[in-house]
Coordinates of C-alpha atoms in Angstrom, one line a residue:
X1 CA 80.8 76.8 93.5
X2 CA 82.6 77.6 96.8
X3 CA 85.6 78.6 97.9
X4 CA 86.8 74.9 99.2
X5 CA 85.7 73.2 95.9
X6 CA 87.7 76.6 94.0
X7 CA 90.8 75.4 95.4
X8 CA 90.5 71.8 95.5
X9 CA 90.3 72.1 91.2
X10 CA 93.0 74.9 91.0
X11 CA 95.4 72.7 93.2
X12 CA 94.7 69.9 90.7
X13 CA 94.7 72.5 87.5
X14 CA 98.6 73.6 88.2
X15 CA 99.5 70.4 90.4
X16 CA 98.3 67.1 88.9
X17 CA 100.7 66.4 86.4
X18 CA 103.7 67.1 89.0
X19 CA 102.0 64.6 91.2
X20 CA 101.9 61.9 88.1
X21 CA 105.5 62.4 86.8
X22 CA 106.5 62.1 90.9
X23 CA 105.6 58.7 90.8
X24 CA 101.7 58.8 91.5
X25 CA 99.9 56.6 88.8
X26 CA 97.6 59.1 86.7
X27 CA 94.3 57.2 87.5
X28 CA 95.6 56.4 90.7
X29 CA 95.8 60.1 91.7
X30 CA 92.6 61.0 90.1
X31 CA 90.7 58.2 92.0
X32 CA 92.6 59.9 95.2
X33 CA 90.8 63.7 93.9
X34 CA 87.6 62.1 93.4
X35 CA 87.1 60.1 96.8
X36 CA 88.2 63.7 98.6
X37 CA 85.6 65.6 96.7
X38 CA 85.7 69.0 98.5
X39 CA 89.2 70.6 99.7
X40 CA 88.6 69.8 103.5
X41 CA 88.9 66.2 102.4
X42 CA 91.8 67.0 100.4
X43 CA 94.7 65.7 102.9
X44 CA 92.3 62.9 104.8
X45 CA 92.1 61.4 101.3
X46 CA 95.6 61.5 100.5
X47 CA 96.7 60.2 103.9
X48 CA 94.2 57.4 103.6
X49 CA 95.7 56.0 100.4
X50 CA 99.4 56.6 101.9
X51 CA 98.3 54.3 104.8
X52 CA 97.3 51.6 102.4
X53 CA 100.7 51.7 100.5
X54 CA 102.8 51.7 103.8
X55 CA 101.0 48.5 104.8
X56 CA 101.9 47.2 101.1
X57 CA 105.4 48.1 102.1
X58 CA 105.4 46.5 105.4
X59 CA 104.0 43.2 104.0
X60 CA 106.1 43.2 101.5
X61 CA 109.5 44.0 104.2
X62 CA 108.0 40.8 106.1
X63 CA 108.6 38.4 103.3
X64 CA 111.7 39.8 102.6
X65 CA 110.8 41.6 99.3
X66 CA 112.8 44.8 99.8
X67 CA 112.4 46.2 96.0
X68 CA 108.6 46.4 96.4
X69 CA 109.2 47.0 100.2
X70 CA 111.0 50.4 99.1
X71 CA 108.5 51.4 96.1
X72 CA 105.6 51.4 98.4
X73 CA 107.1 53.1 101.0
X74 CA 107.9 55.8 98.5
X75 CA 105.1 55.7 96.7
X76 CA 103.1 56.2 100.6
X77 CA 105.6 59.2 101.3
X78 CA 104.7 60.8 97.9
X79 CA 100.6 60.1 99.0
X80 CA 101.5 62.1 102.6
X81 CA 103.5 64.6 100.7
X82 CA 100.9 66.1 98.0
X83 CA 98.3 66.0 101.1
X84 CA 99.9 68.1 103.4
X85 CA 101.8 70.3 100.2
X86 CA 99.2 73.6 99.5
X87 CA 97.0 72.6 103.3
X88 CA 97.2 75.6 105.7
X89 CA 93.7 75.6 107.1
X90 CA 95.0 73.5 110.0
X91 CA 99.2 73.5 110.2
X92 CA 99.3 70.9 113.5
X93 CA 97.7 68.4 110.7
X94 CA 99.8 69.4 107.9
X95 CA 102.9 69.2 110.2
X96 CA 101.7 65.9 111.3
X97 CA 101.7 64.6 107.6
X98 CA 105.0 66.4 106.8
X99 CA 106.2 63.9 109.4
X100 CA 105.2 61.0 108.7
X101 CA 105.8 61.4 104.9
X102 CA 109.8 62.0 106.4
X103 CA 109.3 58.8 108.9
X104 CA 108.1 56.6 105.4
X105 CA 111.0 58.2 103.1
X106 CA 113.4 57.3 105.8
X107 CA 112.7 53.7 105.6
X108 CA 112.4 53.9 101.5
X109 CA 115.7 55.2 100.7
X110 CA 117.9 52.1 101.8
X111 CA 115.7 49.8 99.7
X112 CA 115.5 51.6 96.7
X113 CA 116.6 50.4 93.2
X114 CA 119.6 53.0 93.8
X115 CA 119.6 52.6 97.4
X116 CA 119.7 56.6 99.0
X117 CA 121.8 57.4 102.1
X118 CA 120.1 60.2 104.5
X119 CA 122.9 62.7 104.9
X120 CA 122.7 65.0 107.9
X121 CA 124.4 68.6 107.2
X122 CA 125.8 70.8 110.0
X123 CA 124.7 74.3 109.8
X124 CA 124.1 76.8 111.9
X125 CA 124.3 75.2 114.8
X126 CA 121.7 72.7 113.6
X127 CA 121.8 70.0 110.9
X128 CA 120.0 70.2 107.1
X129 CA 118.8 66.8 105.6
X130 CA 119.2 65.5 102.4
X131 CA 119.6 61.7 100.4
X132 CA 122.9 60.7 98.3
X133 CA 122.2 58.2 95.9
X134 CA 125.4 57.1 93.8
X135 CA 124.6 55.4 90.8
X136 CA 126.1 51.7 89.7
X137 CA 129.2 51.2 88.2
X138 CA 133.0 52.4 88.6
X139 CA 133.1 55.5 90.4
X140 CA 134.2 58.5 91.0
X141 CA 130.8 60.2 89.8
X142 CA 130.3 64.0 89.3
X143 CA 127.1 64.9 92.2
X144 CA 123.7 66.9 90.7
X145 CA 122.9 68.7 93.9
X146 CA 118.8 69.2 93.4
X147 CA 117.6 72.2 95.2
X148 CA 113.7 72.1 95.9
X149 CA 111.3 74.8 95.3
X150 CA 108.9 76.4 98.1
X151 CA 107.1 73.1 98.5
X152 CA 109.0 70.3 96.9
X153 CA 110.9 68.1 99.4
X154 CA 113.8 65.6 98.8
X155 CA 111.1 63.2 99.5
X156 CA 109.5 64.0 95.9
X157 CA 112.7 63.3 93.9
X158 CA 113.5 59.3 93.1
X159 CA 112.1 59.7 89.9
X160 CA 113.8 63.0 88.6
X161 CA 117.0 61.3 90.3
X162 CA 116.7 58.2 87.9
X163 CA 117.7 60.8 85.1
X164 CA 120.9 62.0 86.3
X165 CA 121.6 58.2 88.0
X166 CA 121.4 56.4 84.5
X167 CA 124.2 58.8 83.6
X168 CA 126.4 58.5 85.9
X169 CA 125.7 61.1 88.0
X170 CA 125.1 61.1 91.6
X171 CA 122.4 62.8 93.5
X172 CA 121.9 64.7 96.3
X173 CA 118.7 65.9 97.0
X174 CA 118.8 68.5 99.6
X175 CA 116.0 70.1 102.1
X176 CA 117.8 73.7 102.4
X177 CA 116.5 76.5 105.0
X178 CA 112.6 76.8 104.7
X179 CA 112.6 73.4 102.9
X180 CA 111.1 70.3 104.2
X181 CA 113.1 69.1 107.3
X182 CA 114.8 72.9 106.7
X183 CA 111.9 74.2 108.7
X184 CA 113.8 73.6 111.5
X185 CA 115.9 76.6 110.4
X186 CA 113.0 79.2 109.5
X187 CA 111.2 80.3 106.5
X188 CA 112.9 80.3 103.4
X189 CA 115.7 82.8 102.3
X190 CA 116.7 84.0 99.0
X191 CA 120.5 83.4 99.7
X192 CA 121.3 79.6 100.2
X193 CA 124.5 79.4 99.3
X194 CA 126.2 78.5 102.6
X195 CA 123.2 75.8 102.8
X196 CA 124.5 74.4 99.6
X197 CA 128.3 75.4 100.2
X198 CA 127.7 73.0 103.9
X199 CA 126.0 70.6 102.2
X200 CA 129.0 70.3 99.6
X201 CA 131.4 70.0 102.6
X202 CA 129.6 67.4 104.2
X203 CA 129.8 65.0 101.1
X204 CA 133.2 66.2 100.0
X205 CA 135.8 63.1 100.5
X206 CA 132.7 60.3 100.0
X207 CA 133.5 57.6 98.0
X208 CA 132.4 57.3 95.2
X209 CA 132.2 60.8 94.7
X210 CA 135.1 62.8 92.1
X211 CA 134.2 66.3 93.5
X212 CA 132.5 67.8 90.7
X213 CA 129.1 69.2 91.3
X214 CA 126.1 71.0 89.6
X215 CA 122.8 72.5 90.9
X216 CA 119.8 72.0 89.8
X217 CA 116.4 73.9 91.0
X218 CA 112.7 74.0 90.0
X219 CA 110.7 76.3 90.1
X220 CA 111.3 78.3 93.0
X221 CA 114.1 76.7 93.5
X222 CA 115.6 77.7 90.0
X223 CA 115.6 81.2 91.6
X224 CA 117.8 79.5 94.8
X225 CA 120.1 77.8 92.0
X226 CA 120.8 80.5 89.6
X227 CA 121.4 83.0 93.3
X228 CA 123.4 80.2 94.8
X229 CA 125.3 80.2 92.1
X230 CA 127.1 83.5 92.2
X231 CA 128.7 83.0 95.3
X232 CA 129.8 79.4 94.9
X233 CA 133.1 78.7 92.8
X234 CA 133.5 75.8 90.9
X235 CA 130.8 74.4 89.8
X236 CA 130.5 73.0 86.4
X237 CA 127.1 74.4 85.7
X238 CA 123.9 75.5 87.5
X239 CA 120.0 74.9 85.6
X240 CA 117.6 76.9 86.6
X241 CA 114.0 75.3 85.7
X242 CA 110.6 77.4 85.5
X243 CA 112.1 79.8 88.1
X244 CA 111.9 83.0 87.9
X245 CA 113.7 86.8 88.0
X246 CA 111.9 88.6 90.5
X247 CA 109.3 87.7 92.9
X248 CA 107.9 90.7 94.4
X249 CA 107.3 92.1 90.8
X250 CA 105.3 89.1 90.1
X251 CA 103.3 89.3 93.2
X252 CA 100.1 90.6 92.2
X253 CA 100.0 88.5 89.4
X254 CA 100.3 84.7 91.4
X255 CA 97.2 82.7 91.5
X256 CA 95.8 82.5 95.2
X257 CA 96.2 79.4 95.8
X258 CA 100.3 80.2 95.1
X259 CA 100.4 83.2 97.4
X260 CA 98.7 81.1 100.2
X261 CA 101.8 78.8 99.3
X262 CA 104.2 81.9 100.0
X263 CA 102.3 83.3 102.8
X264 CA 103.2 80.0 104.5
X265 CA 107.0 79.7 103.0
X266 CA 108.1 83.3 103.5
X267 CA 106.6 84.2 106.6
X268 CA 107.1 87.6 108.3
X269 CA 104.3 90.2 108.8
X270 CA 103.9 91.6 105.0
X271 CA 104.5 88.9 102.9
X272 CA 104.8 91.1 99.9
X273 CA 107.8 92.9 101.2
X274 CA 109.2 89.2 102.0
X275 CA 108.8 88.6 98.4
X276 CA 110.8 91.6 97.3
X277 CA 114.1 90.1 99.0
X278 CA 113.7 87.5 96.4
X279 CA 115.3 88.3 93.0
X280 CA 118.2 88.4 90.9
X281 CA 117.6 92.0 90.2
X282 CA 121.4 93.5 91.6
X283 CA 122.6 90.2 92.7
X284 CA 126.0 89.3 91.1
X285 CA 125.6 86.8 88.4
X286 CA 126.2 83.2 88.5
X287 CA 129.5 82.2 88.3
X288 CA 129.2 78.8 86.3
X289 CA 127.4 78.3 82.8
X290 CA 123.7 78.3 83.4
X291 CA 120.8 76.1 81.6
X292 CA 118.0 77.7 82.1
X293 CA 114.3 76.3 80.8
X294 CA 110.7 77.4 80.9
X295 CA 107.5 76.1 79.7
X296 CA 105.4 78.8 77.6
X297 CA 101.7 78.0 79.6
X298 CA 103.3 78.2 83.2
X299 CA 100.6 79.9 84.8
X300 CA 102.5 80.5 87.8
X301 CA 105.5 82.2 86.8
X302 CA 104.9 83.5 83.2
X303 CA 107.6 82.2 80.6
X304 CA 109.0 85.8 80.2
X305 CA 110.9 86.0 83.6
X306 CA 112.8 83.1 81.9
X307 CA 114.6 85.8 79.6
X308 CA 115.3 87.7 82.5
X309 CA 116.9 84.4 84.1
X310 CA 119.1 84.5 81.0
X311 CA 120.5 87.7 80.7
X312 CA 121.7 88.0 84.4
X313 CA 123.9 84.7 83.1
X314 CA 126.8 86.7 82.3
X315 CA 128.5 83.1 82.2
X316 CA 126.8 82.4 79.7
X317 CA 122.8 80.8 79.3
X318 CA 121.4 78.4 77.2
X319 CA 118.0 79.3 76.9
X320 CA 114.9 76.6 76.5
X321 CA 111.2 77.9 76.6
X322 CA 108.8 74.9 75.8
X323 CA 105.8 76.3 74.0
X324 CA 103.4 73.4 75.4
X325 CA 105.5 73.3 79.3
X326 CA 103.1 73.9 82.3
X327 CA 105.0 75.0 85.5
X328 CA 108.1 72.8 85.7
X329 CA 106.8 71.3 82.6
X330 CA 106.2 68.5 84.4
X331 CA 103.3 67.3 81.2
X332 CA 106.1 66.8 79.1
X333 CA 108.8 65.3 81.2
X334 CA 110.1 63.5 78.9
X335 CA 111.3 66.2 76.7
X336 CA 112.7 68.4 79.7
X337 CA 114.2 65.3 82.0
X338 CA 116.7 63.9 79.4
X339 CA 117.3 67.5 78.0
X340 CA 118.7 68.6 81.9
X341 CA 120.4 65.6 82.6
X342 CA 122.2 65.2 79.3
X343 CA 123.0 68.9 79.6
X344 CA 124.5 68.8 82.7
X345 CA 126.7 65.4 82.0
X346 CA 128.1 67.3 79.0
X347 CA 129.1 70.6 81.6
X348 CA 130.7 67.2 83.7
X349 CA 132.6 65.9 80.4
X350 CA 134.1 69.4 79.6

């Protein structure tokens, strides 16, 4: 088997059932995976089918059916997003796809169930984007800031959103620096705290908003969250999902197809030293009470660094590590999806 076909089944192997649990039907994205075949027909394919649902969502826009209007456009943006997420061989096409999975989002959000209101944060002399969603009923509502990992987007989110929405929990999904949109502002960087602290400011006084707030990160971004953390006051609780405690140690460990991923996210000449900036390893702890969860067959980050995770909580940690989870244990969302949101309206209740 070659090398194109070898990472074409490890993408799917780590990958598919984040893809499903995003929104992407299971048979729908398998049909997707079989019509590409080989990896260089990996983000053709995926673009393909995100063409057919953004026509479904223009059709639908044209006779005035905005509910299905917004679903398809989403579901289209998810389509562009998992076919430009792990392509490097040709970045002009993945950037190309990042776009247009934005340009699709953008006309989503306002016709969602919970309708979603791009935000624009100042910082550094540039803006960061991210969508507020505030759920129904009497307000204020407490705001679940959701911090993406190293190729998770705000575009990838309605459905994790619905959790903390349903609760009455607002949501802001945020592209931080490295991120998404955050691109704009370099390669990623293991302190984000005046992202998030920006990002914070530029909702603060919304209404509909009390001013309470809580992070939440996956995978890579459980790493941003739990760092974030420590320099932030007031938060009512930070959760920390399939992160980990130290990157560079884990270096030589990381499937290639995830090291590709980091080559392209870190940047810099040696990538491995890159990696060694990022870890909690002498950083000062988080300064709000900390959920932090793990699935025990993450193959990426290995369920031990979740320990780690823990112990730096000096807060305090309550410590989940799902024997059956894959990365982000994203096969059994709904064990881990409830068990975050409820956790974190509870750290809003007091």
């Amino acid at each position: 088997m070659g090398e194109t076909e070898n990472r074409l089944l490890s993408v799917v192997e780590h990958w598919l059932p984040r893809m499903e649990v995003a929104g992407i039907p299971s048979a729908t994205a398998k049909a997707v995976i079989e019509s590409a075949g080989v990896w260089e027909n990996w983000l053709p394919a995926w673009s393909a089918e995100g063409d057919r649902h953004a026509a479904m969502g223009a059709e639908a826009l044209a006779a005035g059916r905005r509910i299905t209007a917004g679903e398809a456009f989403a579901r289209a943006s998810l389509f562009y997003h998992f076919g430009q997420f792990m392509a490097f061989e040709d970045l002009a096409a993945k950037e190309k796809a990042a776009a247009r999975k934005v340009e699709l989002y953008r006309k989503a959000a306002p016709l969602l169930e919970v309708p979603g209101e791009l935000i624009e944060v100042p910082f550094e002399g540039g803006v960061l984007r991210g969508c507020l969603r505030l759920p129904q009923g009497a307000g204020p509502h407490p705001l679940a800031l959701i911090i993406p990992g190293s190729d998770s987007t705000k575009e990838e989110f309605p459905a994790l959103e619905r959790h903390f929405l349903i609760r009455g929990m607002a949501t802001l999904s945020l592209d931080g620096p490295g991120q998404g949109e955050g691109r704009a502002h370099g390669h990623l960087r293991a302190d984000i705290a005046p992202a998030i602290a920006a990002a914070i400011a530029a909702v603060s006084g919304k209404p509909g908003l009390s001013g309470q707030v809580g992070l939440v990160g996956m995978a890579f971004g459980g790493f941003l969250a739990l760092r974030a953390a420590s320099a932030l006051k007031g938060l009512a609780g930070v959760i920390s999902i399939n992160g980990f405690y130290d990157l560079g140690a884990l270096w030589p460990a990381l499937p290639k197809v995830y090291q590709d991923n980091m080559t392209f996210a870190l940047g810099g000449a040696d990538v491995v030293e890159s990696a060694r900036r990022f870890t909690l390893a002498g950083a000062p702890a988080p300064a709000a009470p900390a959920l932090v969860l793990h699935g025990g067959r993450d193959k990426i980050f290995p369920p031990s660094e979740a320990q780690k995770c823990a112990d730096a909580c000096t807060a305090g940690a309550e410590l989940h590590v799902m024997p059956t989870g894959n990365h982000v244990c994203n096969n059994i969302p709904w064990l881990y999806r409830p068990l975050v949101a409820d956790w974190l309206a509870d750290r809003f209740r007091g």
